[in-house]
PDB file of C-alpha atoms in Angstrom:
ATOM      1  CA  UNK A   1     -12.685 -41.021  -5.391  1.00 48.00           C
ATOM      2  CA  UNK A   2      -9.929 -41.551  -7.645  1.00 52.00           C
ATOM      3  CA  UNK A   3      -9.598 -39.067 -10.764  1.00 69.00           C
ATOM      4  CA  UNK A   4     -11.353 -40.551 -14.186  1.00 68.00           C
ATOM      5  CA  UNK A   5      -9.948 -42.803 -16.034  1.00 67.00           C
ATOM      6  CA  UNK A   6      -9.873 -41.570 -19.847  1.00 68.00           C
ATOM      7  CA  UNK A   7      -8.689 -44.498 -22.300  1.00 69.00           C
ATOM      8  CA  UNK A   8      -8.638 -44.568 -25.976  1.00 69.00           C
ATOM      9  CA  UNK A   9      -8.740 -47.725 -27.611  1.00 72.00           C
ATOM     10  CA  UNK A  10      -9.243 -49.484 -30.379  1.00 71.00           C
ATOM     11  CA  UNK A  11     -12.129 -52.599 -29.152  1.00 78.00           C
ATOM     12  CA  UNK A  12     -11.214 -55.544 -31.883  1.00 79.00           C
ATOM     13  CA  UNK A  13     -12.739 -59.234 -31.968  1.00 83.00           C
ATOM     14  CA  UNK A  14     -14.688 -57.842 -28.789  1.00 84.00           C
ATOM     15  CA  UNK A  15     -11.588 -57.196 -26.684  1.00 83.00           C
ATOM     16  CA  UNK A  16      -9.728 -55.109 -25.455  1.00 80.00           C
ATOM     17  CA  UNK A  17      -5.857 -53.641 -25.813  1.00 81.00           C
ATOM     18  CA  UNK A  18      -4.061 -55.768 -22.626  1.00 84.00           C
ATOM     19  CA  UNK A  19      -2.632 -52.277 -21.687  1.00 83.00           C
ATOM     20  CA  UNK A  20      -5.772 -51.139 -21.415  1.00 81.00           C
ATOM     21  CA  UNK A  21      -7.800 -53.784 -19.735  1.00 84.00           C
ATOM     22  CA  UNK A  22      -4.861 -53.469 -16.918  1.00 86.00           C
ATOM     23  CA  UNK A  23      -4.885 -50.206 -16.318  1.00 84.00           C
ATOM     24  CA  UNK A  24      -9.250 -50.302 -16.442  1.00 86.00           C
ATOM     25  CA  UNK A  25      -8.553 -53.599 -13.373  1.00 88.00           C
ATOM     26  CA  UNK A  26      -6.015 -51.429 -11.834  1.00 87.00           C
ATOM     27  CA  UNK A  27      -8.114 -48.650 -11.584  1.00 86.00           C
ATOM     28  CA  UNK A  28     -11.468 -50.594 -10.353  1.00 88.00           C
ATOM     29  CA  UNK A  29      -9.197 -52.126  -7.630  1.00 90.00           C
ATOM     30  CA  UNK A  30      -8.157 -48.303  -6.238  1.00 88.00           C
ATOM     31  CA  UNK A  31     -12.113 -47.509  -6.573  1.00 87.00           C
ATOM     32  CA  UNK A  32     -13.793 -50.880  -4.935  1.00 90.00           C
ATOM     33  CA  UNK A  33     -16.581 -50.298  -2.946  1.00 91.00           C
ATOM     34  CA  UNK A  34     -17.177 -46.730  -4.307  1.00 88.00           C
ATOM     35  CA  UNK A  35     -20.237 -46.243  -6.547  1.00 88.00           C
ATOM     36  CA  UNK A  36     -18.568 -45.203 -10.095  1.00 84.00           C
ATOM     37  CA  UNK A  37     -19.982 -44.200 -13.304  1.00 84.00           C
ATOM     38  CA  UNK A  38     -18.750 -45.658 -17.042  1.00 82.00           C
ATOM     39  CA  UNK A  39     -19.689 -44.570 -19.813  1.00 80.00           C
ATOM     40  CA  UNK A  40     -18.148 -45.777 -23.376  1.00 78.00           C
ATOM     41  CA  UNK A  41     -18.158 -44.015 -26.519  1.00 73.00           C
ATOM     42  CA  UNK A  42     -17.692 -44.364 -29.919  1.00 70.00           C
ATOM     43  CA  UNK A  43     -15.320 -41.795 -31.217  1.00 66.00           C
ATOM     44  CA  UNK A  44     -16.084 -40.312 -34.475  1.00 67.00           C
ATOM     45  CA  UNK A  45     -12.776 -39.869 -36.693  1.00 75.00           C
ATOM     46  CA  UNK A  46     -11.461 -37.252 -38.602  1.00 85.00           C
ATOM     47  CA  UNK A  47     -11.599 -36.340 -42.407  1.00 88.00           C
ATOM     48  CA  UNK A  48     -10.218 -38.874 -44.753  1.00 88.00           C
ATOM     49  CA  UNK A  49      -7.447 -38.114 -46.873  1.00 89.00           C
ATOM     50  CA  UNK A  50      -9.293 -39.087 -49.526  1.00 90.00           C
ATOM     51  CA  UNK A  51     -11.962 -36.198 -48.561  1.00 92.00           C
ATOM     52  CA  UNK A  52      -9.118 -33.768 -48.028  1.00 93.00           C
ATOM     53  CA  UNK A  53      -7.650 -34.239 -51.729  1.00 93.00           C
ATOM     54  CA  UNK A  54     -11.028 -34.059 -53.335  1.00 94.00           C
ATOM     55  CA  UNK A  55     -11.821 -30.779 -51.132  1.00 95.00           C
ATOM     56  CA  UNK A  56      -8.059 -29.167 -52.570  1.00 96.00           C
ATOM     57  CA  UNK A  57      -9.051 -30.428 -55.920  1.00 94.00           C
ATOM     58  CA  UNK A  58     -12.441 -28.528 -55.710  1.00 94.00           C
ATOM     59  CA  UNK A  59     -10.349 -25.365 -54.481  1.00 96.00           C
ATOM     60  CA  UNK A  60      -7.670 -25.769 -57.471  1.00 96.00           C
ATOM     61  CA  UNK A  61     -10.391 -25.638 -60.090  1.00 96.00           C
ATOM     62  CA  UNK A  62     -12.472 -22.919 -58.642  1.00 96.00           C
ATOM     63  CA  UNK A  63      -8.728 -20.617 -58.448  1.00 97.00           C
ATOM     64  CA  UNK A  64      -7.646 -22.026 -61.650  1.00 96.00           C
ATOM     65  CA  UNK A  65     -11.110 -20.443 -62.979  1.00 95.00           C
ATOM     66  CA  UNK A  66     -11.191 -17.660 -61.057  1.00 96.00           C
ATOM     67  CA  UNK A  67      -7.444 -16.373 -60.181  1.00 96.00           C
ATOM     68  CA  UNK A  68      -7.285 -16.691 -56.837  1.00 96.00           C
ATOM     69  CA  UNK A  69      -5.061 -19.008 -54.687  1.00 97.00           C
ATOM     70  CA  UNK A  70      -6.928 -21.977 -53.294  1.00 97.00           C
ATOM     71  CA  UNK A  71      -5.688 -20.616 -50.134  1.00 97.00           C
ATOM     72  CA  UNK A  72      -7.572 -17.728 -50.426  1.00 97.00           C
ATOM     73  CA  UNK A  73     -10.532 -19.471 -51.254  1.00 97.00           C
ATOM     74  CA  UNK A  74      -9.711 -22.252 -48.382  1.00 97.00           C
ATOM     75  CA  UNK A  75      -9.765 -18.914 -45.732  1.00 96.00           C
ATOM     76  CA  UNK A  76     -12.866 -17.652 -47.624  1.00 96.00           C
ATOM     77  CA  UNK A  77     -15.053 -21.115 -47.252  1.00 97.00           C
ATOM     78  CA  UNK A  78     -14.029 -21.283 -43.614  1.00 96.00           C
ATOM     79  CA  UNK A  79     -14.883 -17.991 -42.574  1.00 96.00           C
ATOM     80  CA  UNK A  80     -18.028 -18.425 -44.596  1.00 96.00           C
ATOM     81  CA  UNK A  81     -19.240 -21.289 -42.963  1.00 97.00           C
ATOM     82  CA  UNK A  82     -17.556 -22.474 -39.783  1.00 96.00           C
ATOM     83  CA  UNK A  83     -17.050 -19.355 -38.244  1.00 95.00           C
ATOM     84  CA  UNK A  84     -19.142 -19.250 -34.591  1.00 92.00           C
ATOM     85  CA  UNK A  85     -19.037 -16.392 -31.452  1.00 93.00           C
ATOM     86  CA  UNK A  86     -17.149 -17.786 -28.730  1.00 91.00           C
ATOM     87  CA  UNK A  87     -17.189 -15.884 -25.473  1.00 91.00           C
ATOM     88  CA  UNK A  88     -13.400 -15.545 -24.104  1.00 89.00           C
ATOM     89  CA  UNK A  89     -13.406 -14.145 -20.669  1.00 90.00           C
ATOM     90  CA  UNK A  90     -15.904 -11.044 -20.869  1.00 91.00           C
ATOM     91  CA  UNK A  91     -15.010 -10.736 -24.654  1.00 93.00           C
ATOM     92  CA  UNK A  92     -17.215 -11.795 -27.231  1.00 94.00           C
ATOM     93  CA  UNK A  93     -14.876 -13.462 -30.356  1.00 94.00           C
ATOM     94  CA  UNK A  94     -15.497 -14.638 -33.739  1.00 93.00           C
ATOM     95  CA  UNK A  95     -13.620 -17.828 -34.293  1.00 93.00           C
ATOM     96  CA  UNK A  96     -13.009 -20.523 -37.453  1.00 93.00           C
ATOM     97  CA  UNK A  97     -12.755 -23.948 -36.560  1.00 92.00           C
ATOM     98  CA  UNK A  98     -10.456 -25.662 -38.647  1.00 93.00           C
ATOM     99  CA  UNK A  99     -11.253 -28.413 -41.357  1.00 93.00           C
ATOM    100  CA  UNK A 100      -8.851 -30.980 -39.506  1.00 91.00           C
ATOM    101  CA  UNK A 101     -10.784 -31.174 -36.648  1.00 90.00           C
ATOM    102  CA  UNK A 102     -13.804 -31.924 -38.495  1.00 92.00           C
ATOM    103  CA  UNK A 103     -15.862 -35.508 -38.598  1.00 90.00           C
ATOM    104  CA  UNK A 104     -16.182 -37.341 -41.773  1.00 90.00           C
ATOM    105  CA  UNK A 105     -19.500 -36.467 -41.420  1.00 90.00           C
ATOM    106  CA  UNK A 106     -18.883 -33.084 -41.150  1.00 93.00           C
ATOM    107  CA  UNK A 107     -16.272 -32.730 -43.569  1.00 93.00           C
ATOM    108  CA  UNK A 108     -18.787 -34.044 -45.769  1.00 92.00           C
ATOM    109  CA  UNK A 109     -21.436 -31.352 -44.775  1.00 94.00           C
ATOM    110  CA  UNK A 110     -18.406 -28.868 -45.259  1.00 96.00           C
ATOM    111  CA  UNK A 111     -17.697 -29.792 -48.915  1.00 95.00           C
ATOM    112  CA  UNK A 112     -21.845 -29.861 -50.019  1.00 94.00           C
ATOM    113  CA  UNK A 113     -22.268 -26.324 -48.407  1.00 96.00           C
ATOM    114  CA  UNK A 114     -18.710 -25.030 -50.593  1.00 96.00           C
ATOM    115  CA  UNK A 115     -19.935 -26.892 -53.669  1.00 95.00           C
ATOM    116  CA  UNK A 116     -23.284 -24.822 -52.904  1.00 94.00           C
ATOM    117  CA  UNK A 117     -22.047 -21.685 -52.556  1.00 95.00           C
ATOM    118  CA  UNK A 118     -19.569 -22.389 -55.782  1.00 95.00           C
ATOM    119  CA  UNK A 119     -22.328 -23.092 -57.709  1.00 94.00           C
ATOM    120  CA  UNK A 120     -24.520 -20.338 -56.037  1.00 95.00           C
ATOM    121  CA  UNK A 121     -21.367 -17.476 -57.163  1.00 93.00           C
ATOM    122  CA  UNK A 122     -19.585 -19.147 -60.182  1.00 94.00           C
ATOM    123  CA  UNK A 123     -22.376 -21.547 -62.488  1.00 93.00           C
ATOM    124  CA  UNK A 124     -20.800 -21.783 -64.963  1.00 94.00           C
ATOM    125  CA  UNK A 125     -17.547 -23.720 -63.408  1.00 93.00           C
ATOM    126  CA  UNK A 126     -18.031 -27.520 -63.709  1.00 91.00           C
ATOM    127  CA  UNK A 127     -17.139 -29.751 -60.315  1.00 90.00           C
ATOM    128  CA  UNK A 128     -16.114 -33.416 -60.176  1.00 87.00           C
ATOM    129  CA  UNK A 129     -18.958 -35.214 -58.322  1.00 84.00           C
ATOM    130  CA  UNK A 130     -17.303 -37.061 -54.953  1.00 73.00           C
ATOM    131  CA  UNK A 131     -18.680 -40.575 -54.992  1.00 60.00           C
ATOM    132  CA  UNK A 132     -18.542 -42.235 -51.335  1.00 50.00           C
TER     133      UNK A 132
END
């Protein structure tokens, strides 16, 4: 069987890009006859840039208040909460996963749990809401 056939695409008025409808034809043409599987997904984009400057502006107040660098505090939040064990070859590591690979969704997620634990270490420090 041929090797899979990954394609990225953008579907619009139900369609598809012609470059990728010839390469899909192309491909079913090397694989007729052969039982294949397809599966199609929807994939989930990254943070806005409009959740990215709100998140900075959260960290700018919060070091303004505090005197720290929002750097700091942007190491800090990620350590805090998207740090996970990942095993590396008979090693056992602790790794952050960084804010630009996260979903809207969980960007979102990311920025409640930070507001949290600002409010949770520093009360009396007054955040913008972020209004979807």
């Amino acid at each position: 069987m041929q090797k899979k056939l990954l394609e990225r695409c953008l579907v619009e008025n139900c369609q598809l890009p012609t470059t990728t409808y010839e390469r899909l034809s192309d491909w079913l043409i090397k694989n007729n006859n052969k039982s294949i599987k397809i599966t199609f997904e929807e994939i989930q984009g990254n943070r806005t840039l409009e959740q990215n400057k709100y998140y900075w502006e959260l960290l700018s107040i919060v070091a303004d208040e505090i005197g720290e660098s929002k750097e700091d505090l942007h190491d800090c939040f990620k350590f805090q909460l998207l740090s996970e064990q990942k095993e590396i070859g008979h090693e056992v590591y602790l790794v952050t996963k960084s804010t630009t690979k996260l979903t809207k969704q969980e960007f979102i997620e990311y920025i409640d749990n930070c507001k949290n634990l600002i409010y949770e270490m520093f009360p009396e420090i007054k955040l913008p809401d972020y209004v979807l």
